[in-house]
Amino acid sequence: MNNELIFGAAYYNEYMPYDRIEKDLTLMKEAGMNTIRIAESTWSTEEPSDGVFNFKPVTDVLACAERLGLNVIVGTPTYAVPAWLVKKYPDIMVTNRKGQVKYGPRQSMDILHPDFLRYAQRIIRKLMEAVQPYKCVIGFQLDNETKHYDNYGKYAQKKFLEFLKEKYKTCEAFNRAFTLAYWSNSISRWEDLPDISNSINWNLHCEYEKFLRTCTADYLKWQRSIVDEYRRPDQFVTHNFDFGWIGYSYGEQPGINHFEASPAVTLAGCDIYHPSQDELTGREIAFGGDKIRALKNANYLVLETEAQGFKEWTPYPKQLRLQAFSHLAGGANGHMYWNWHSIHNSFETYWKGVLGHELQPGVIYNYAKEIGQEYKKYGHQLIGLNKKNQVALVVDNDSLTALKFFPMDMPGGGLSYNDAVRWIYDTLYNMNVECDVVDIHALNPEDYKMIVTPALYCISEENAKKLLRFVEKGGVLFSSFRSFYADEKGSVWDAPHPYCLTDAFGMEYSMITKAGAAKLLGQPVQVYAELLEVKNAQVLAKYEHKYWSNYAGVTKNNFKKGFTYYFGAKTSEGALKEILKDALAEAKIAVPEVQFPVIIRSGVNSKGKKLHYIFNYSSEDWFINNPFGDCVDLITEKPYFKGDKIEIADWDFVILEEQ
């Protein structure tokens, strides 16, 4: 697999209406697929009753895959527990803030429950023993889209109490850290700590959810330690990290910290689902790739994406191909569909796969076959794309959690943390400015010319000073509303805001307001506004409002060798774009003339050649002038010299290799 893109689908022999393994795997092979993913959903089949094991559905697939020359990724089946286990230990079901969850849906167990862990370890070991003889197994997936599942159960809270004792040492220090004297919530003995689930101290909830994310990362690392006892040196370990969800993959995931959990894997993986048809933009594909690639600064694998999915995702002609190569342009070394076959019963009946319910090759299969043929033909030139971006967009789980409890609008209102993240990311994307999406704790400022912090509400003094030094040395810091306001547990800093950076920004603010009728740069302000009081910053825009017009909404400041920008409210993408252009110019980062729907994604392939993917995310043909040096389109083999006109048909692309 070293020089071959991974291409395939999830396959569930257990879900099929009749035995057709040979037929299905042969169809996959004929479509150019080389890898299948199995087993992660089927604990109740693998262990139908306590201590009774049946791995034949797994080994039958492995035997056929070995015979046909297909590779297999085996998933540990721990994210959906069997009914007999819950019958035996009813409290295995997770207790969240609303109470104990009833059996039925997946991802509903307490991953800290000792009996769950005991049985999970047993099924993992038994599965590993069963698959060990098969050479076709190239890697293992730990669990599935793992999160903490809002766990407020007794085991989690007991472990949290031990964590608090270790961190704060005394009840007095703990009380001070969270101002628990408020509403008489302070304690004098650790054993008096009440159930966290109904606490009115949102900062304590922030600390608790951060603790749960660490527990989730530790859970994946625990599974990795078991798998490591059995796997060969050439077999990878991965996990399908997922994202915040609003009907599709949207932004930072609140239930796990990807960076914190990344040591559990040797190969970072993810699941990316996105709108299609007229709503296909490539933004979710790009965001997911830019985030997962940054976890290990290496290529990654898309373990799940849609072939058909929902009816509104059924791709137009050429879109499935466009989506596939869009993943490669982000640095993916391949992608896999969820799933191969459309399921005939239960919850995901109409989340359709490569094959429809008739289980025969059709339109989508033929689209996939075209991709498979091209992956085989060009894969050696596309695999291992190395991307070196000059912009870092910083994300932070602590800020996401804090802004859930301290929202910019009423709870459930119209502006979330991920809205702020995607507002800036999408604008940069539309401008064809590529960036890495980096966790604040993984950020090395020296790697970038410009750092962007959307709604970085929580900031430690250490990280604030790291950003300050970045600006002092000549970097450009571009920050939005709700940045630098609280510490890592969401407790507001008792100092001028933006915390630790008022001199760098040349302004500060204390008043925030509902946006109302205010405008900024001629555009309506959405939901929330910070009223910036300028000290020595340049005012790029004031609020257009009868009463707030004395306050700045956008500022720029030259501080030491660098520049800072602060955007005090969310407004239109067009208004943001104009300020970003100025910031990018100060960072000496070129902004291409070409803008969305034509998107350019670049990198250096494993042969050391510069590659430029140029995508057309629209139903209209587009013409652009080649902005690069002498190139050849890998697919058509047509040469292009600098300035030559390039035609890109609807939902199509070219891949230029510089000569």
Coordinates of C-alpha atoms in Angstrom, one line a residue, residues 136-520:
C136 CA -4.8 -8.8 4.3
V137 CA -5.4 -6.8 7.5
I138 CA -3.4 -3.6 7.0
G139 CA -4.7 -1.7 10.0
F140 CA -7.1 -1.3 12.9
Q141 CA -9.7 1.3 13.8
L142 CA -10.2 2.0 17.4
D143 CA -13.9 2.2 18.4
N144 CA -16.0 4.6 16.2
E145 CA -16.4 8.4 16.3
T146 CA -15.7 8.2 20.1
K147 CA -16.9 11.0 22.4
H148 CA -17.7 11.3 26.1
Y149 CA -21.4 11.0 25.5
D150 CA -22.2 13.7 28.1
N151 CA -21.3 11.3 30.9
Y152 CA -22.5 12.4 34.3
G153 CA -22.6 8.9 35.8
K154 CA -21.2 7.8 39.2
Y155 CA -17.9 6.5 37.8
A156 CA -17.2 9.7 35.9
Q157 CA -18.0 11.9 38.9
K158 CA -16.0 9.7 41.3
K159 CA -13.0 10.0 39.0
F160 CA -13.6 13.7 38.6
L161 CA -13.5 14.1 42.4
E162 CA -10.1 12.4 42.5
F163 CA -9.0 14.7 39.7
L164 CA -10.1 17.8 41.6
K165 CA -8.3 16.6 44.8
E166 CA -5.1 16.1 42.8
K167 CA -5.3 19.5 41.0
Y168 CA -6.5 21.8 43.8
K169 CA -5.2 19.9 46.9
T170 CA -7.6 21.6 49.3
C171 CA -11.3 22.5 49.4
E172 CA -10.4 26.1 50.0
A173 CA -8.3 26.3 46.9
F174 CA -11.1 24.6 44.9
N175 CA -13.7 27.0 46.3
R176 CA -11.6 30.0 45.3
A177 CA -10.9 28.7 41.8
F178 CA -14.6 28.6 41.0
T179 CA -16.0 31.2 43.4
L180 CA -18.2 28.6 44.9
A181 CA -19.2 30.9 47.7
Y182 CA -21.8 32.2 45.1
W183 CA -25.2 30.9 46.1
S184 CA -23.6 29.0 48.9
N185 CA -22.0 26.3 46.7
S186 CA -18.7 26.1 48.6
I187 CA -17.7 22.9 50.4
S188 CA -15.5 22.2 53.4
R189 CA -15.0 18.5 52.9
W190 CA -14.4 16.7 49.6
E191 CA -17.0 14.1 50.3
D192 CA -19.6 17.0 50.3
L193 CA -19.1 17.7 46.6
P194 CA -22.6 17.4 45.1
D195 CA -23.7 15.8 41.9
I196 CA -22.1 18.0 39.2
S197 CA -25.0 17.5 36.7
N198 CA -27.2 20.2 38.3
S199 CA -24.5 22.6 39.3
I200 CA -25.3 26.3 38.5
N201 CA -21.5 27.0 38.2
W202 CA -21.0 26.9 34.5
N203 CA -17.2 27.1 35.0
L204 CA -17.3 23.9 36.9
H205 CA -19.1 22.3 34.0
C206 CA -16.4 23.6 31.7
E207 CA -13.7 22.0 33.9
Y208 CA -15.8 18.8 34.0
E209 CA -16.2 18.5 30.2
K210 CA -12.5 19.2 29.7
F211 CA -11.9 16.3 32.2
L212 CA -14.3 14.1 30.2
R213 CA -12.5 14.8 27.0
T214 CA -9.3 13.7 28.6
C215 CA -11.0 10.5 29.8
T216 CA -12.1 9.9 26.2
A217 CA -8.6 10.4 24.9
D218 CA -7.3 8.0 27.6
Y219 CA -10.0 5.4 26.5
L220 CA -8.7 5.4 23.0
K221 CA -5.1 5.2 24.2
W222 CA -6.2 2.2 26.4
Q223 CA -7.7 0.4 23.3
R224 CA -4.5 1.2 21.4
S225 CA -2.4 -0.5 24.1
I226 CA -4.4 -3.7 23.7
V227 CA -4.2 -3.7 19.9
D228 CA -0.5 -3.1 20.1
E229 CA -0.1 -6.5 21.8
Y230 CA -1.3 -8.2 18.6
R231 CA -0.6 -6.1 15.6
R232 CA 2.3 -6.5 13.2
P233 CA 4.8 -3.6 12.8
D234 CA 3.5 -2.9 9.3
Q235 CA -0.2 -2.5 10.5
F236 CA -1.4 1.0 11.3
V237 CA -3.8 2.1 14.0
T238 CA -6.4 4.7 13.2
H239 CA -9.6 6.3 14.4
N240 CA -12.4 8.1 12.6
F241 CA -12.5 11.4 14.4
D242 CA -15.7 13.3 13.6
F243 CA -16.7 16.9 13.8
G244 CA -19.4 19.2 15.2
W245 CA -22.7 18.3 13.5
I246 CA -25.5 20.4 12.1
G247 CA -26.8 17.8 9.7
Y248 CA -23.3 17.5 8.2
S249 CA -19.7 17.9 9.4
Y250 CA -19.5 21.5 10.6
G251 CA -16.7 22.4 13.0
E252 CA -14.8 21.6 16.2
Q253 CA -16.1 18.4 18.0
P254 CA -17.2 19.2 21.6
G255 CA -17.0 15.5 22.8
I256 CA -13.3 14.9 22.3
N257 CA -10.2 16.9 21.8
H258 CA -8.7 15.6 18.6
F259 CA -5.2 16.7 19.4
E260 CA -5.2 15.2 22.9
A261 CA -6.4 11.9 21.5
S262 CA -4.1 11.8 18.5
P263 CA -1.3 9.9 20.3
A264 CA -3.7 6.9 20.3
V265 CA -3.2 6.5 16.5
T266 CA -0.4 6.0 14.1
L267 CA -2.5 7.3 11.2
A268 CA -5.0 10.1 11.7
G269 CA -8.4 9.4 10.3
C270 CA -11.8 11.2 10.1
D271 CA -15.3 11.0 8.9
I272 CA -16.4 13.9 6.6
Y273 CA -20.0 14.3 5.5
H274 CA -21.1 17.4 3.6
P275 CA -23.9 18.9 1.5
S276 CA -24.1 18.0 -2.1
Q277 CA -26.0 18.9 -5.3
D278 CA -26.2 22.7 -5.5
E279 CA -24.9 23.1 -2.0
L280 CA -21.5 21.4 -2.7
T281 CA -18.8 23.8 -2.0
G282 CA -15.8 21.7 -0.8
R283 CA -15.6 23.7 2.4
E284 CA -16.4 20.9 4.8
I285 CA -14.0 18.6 2.9
A286 CA -11.2 21.2 3.2
F287 CA -11.9 22.1 6.8
G288 CA -11.9 18.5 7.9
G289 CA -8.7 17.8 6.1
D290 CA -7.0 20.9 7.3
K291 CA -7.9 19.9 10.9
I292 CA -7.0 16.2 10.8
R293 CA -3.8 16.8 8.8
A294 CA -2.5 19.1 11.5
L295 CA -2.9 16.5 14.3
K296 CA 0.2 14.7 13.3
N297 CA 1.5 17.1 10.6
A298 CA 1.1 14.2 8.2
N299 CA -1.2 12.7 5.6
Y300 CA -4.4 11.2 6.8
L301 CA -7.2 8.9 5.8
V302 CA -10.9 9.7 5.3
L303 CA -12.5 6.6 6.7
E304 CA -16.1 7.6 6.0
T305 CA -17.7 9.9 3.5
E306 CA -20.9 9.7 1.5
A307 CA -21.5 7.9 -1.7
Q308 CA -25.2 8.8 -1.8
G309 CA -26.3 9.3 1.8
F310 CA -29.5 11.3 2.1
K311 CA -31.7 12.1 -0.9
E312 CA -30.4 15.7 -0.9
W313 CA -26.9 14.4 -1.1
T314 CA -27.4 12.2 -4.2
P315 CA -24.5 13.6 -6.3
Y316 CA -25.0 15.2 -9.7
P317 CA -22.9 13.7 -12.5
K318 CA -19.1 14.3 -11.8
Q319 CA -19.7 15.4 -8.2
L320 CA -18.6 12.1 -6.6
R321 CA -15.3 12.3 -8.6
L322 CA -14.9 16.0 -7.6
Q323 CA -15.4 15.1 -3.9
A324 CA -12.9 12.3 -4.1
F325 CA -10.1 14.4 -5.5
S326 CA -11.0 17.2 -3.1
H327 CA -10.0 14.9 -0.2
L328 CA -6.7 14.2 -1.9
A329 CA -6.0 17.9 -2.3
G330 CA -6.2 18.3 1.5
G331 CA -3.5 15.7 2.0
A332 CA -5.6 12.6 2.3
N333 CA -4.0 9.3 1.2
G334 CA -7.4 8.0 0.2
H335 CA -11.0 7.8 1.2
M336 CA -13.7 5.2 1.9
Y337 CA -17.5 5.3 1.6
W338 CA -20.0 4.6 4.3
N339 CA -21.1 2.3 3.2
W340 CA -20.9 -0.3 0.4
H341 CA -24.5 -1.4 0.4
S342 CA -27.8 0.3 1.3
I343 CA -29.3 -1.3 4.4
H344 CA -32.8 -2.7 4.2
N345 CA -33.9 -2.2 7.8
S346 CA -33.6 0.0 10.8
F347 CA -32.3 3.5 11.5
E348 CA -30.1 4.2 8.5
T349 CA -32.2 2.5 5.8
Y350 CA -32.2 5.6 3.6
W351 CA -28.6 6.6 4.2
K352 CA -27.7 5.0 0.9
G353 CA -24.4 3.4 -0.1
V354 CA -22.4 2.7 -3.3
L355 CA -25.0 0.1 -4.1
G356 CA -28.7 0.9 -3.8
H357 CA -31.3 -1.3 -2.1
E358 CA -31.4 -3.6 -5.2
L359 CA -27.7 -4.5 -4.5
Q360 CA -26.8 -4.2 -8.2
P361 CA -24.2 -2.0 -9.9
G362 CA -25.8 1.3 -10.9
V363 CA -25.1 4.9 -11.5
I364 CA -23.2 5.5 -8.2
Y365 CA -21.2 2.3 -8.6
N366 CA -20.1 3.4 -12.1
Y367 CA -19.1 6.9 -10.7
A368 CA -17.0 5.1 -8.1
K369 CA -15.5 2.8 -10.7
E370 CA -14.3 5.8 -12.7
I371 CA -12.6 7.2 -9.5
G372 CA -11.0 3.8 -8.9
Q373 CA -9.6 3.7 -12.4
E374 CA -8.1 7.2 -12.0
Y375 CA -6.7 6.5 -8.6
K376 CA -4.9 3.5 -10.1
K377 CA -3.6 5.5 -13.0
Y378 CA -2.5 8.7 -11.2
G379 CA -2.3 7.6 -7.5
H380 CA 1.5 7.3 -7.5
Q381 CA 1.7 11.0 -8.4
L382 CA -1.0 12.1 -5.9
I383 CA -0.2 10.2 -2.8
G384 CA 1.7 11.8 0.1
L385 CA 0.9 15.4 -0.8
N386 CA 2.9 17.6 1.5
K387 CA 1.3 21.0 2.4
K388 CA 3.1 23.9 3.9
N389 CA 0.6 26.7 4.7
Q390 CA 1.5 30.2 6.0
V391 CA -1.8 30.8 7.9
A392 CA -2.9 29.0 11.1
L393 CA -6.5 29.1 12.1
V394 CA -6.6 28.3 15.9
V395 CA -9.4 26.1 17.4
D396 CA -10.0 25.3 21.1
N397 CA -12.4 22.9 22.8
D398 CA -12.3 24.9 26.0
S399 CA -13.6 28.0 24.2
L400 CA -16.3 25.9 22.5
T401 CA -17.5 24.5 25.8
A402 CA -17.4 27.9 27.6
L403 CA -19.4 29.6 24.8
K404 CA -22.0 26.8 25.1
F405 CA -22.5 27.8 28.7
F406 CA -21.9 31.5 28.2
P407 CA -23.4 32.0 24.7
M408 CA -23.2 35.1 22.6
D409 CA -27.0 34.9 22.4
M410 CA -29.6 33.2 24.6
P411 CA -29.0 29.5 24.8
G412 CA -29.8 27.9 21.5
G413 CA -29.6 31.3 19.9
G414 CA -28.2 32.3 16.5
L415 CA -24.4 32.4 17.0
S416 CA -22.2 29.6 18.2
Y417 CA -18.5 29.0 18.5
N418 CA -18.4 27.0 15.4
D419 CA -20.3 29.7 13.5
A420 CA -17.4 32.1 14.3
V421 CA -14.8 29.5 13.3
R422 CA -16.5 28.7 10.0
W423 CA -17.2 32.4 9.3
I424 CA -13.5 33.1 9.1
Y425 CA -12.4 29.7 7.7
D426 CA -14.9 29.8 4.9
T427 CA -14.0 33.3 4.0
L428 CA -10.3 32.4 3.7
Y429 CA -11.3 29.3 1.7
N430 CA -13.4 31.4 -0.7
M431 CA -10.4 33.7 -1.1
N432 CA -8.2 30.7 -2.0
V433 CA -6.0 31.3 1.1
E434 CA -5.1 27.9 2.5
C435 CA -4.6 27.4 6.3
D436 CA -3.9 24.7 8.9
V437 CA -6.6 24.3 11.5
V438 CA -4.5 23.9 14.7
D439 CA -5.4 23.3 18.3
I440 CA -4.2 26.2 20.5
H441 CA -2.1 23.8 22.6
A442 CA -0.4 22.4 19.5
L443 CA 0.3 25.8 17.9
N444 CA 3.9 26.6 17.0
P445 CA 3.7 30.3 16.0
E446 CA 7.1 30.2 14.3
D447 CA 5.6 27.9 11.6
Y448 CA 3.3 30.7 10.3
K449 CA 3.2 34.3 9.1
M450 CA -0.4 34.9 10.2
I451 CA -2.4 33.4 13.0
V452 CA -6.2 33.7 13.1
T453 CA -8.2 33.2 16.4
P454 CA -11.9 33.0 15.9
A455 CA -13.7 33.4 19.3
L456 CA -10.7 32.2 21.3
Y457 CA -12.6 32.9 24.5
C458 CA -10.4 30.8 26.8
I459 CA -6.7 31.7 26.9
S460 CA -4.0 30.8 29.4
E461 CA -1.4 33.4 30.3
E462 CA 1.2 31.2 28.7
N463 CA -0.6 31.0 25.4
A464 CA -1.5 34.7 25.4
K465 CA 2.2 35.5 25.9
K466 CA 3.1 33.1 23.1
L467 CA 0.9 35.0 20.7
L468 CA 2.3 38.3 22.0
R469 CA 5.8 37.2 21.2
F470 CA 4.6 36.1 17.7
V471 CA 3.4 39.7 17.0
E472 CA 6.5 41.3 18.5
K473 CA 8.7 39.3 16.2
G474 CA 6.8 40.4 13.1
G475 CA 3.8 38.0 12.9
V476 CA 0.2 39.1 12.0
L477 CA -2.5 38.2 14.6
F478 CA -6.1 38.4 13.4
S479 CA -8.7 37.9 16.1
S480 CA -12.4 38.0 16.3
F481 CA -15.0 38.9 19.0
R482 CA -15.0 36.7 22.1
S483 CA -11.3 36.2 22.0
F484 CA -9.0 36.4 25.1
Y485 CA -11.6 36.9 27.7
A486 CA -11.4 34.0 30.2
D487 CA -9.0 31.3 31.4
E488 CA -9.0 27.7 30.4
K489 CA -11.9 26.8 32.7
G490 CA -14.0 29.8 31.4
S491 CA -13.4 32.0 34.5
V492 CA -13.3 35.6 33.3
W493 CA -9.9 37.3 33.7
D494 CA -10.0 40.2 36.2
A495 CA -8.0 42.4 33.9
P496 CA -8.6 44.5 30.8
H497 CA -9.7 42.6 27.7
P498 CA -8.4 41.3 25.4
Y499 CA -6.5 39.7 28.2
C500 CA -2.7 40.2 28.2
L501 CA -2.9 41.7 24.6
T502 CA -4.4 45.1 25.0
D503 CA -1.1 46.8 24.2
A504 CA -0.7 44.6 21.2
F505 CA -4.2 45.4 19.9
G506 CA -3.9 49.0 20.9
M507 CA -7.5 48.9 22.3
E508 CA -9.6 47.4 25.1
Y509 CA -13.2 46.9 25.8
S510 CA -15.5 46.3 28.7
M511 CA -19.0 46.8 27.2
I512 CA -20.8 44.2 25.0
T513 CA -24.2 44.7 23.5
K514 CA -26.9 43.0 21.5
A515 CA -26.3 44.0 17.9
G516 CA -29.7 45.4 17.3
A517 CA -29.7 47.8 14.3
A518 CA -26.0 48.3 14.3
K519 CA -24.0 48.0 11.1
L520 CA -20.3 47.5 10.5

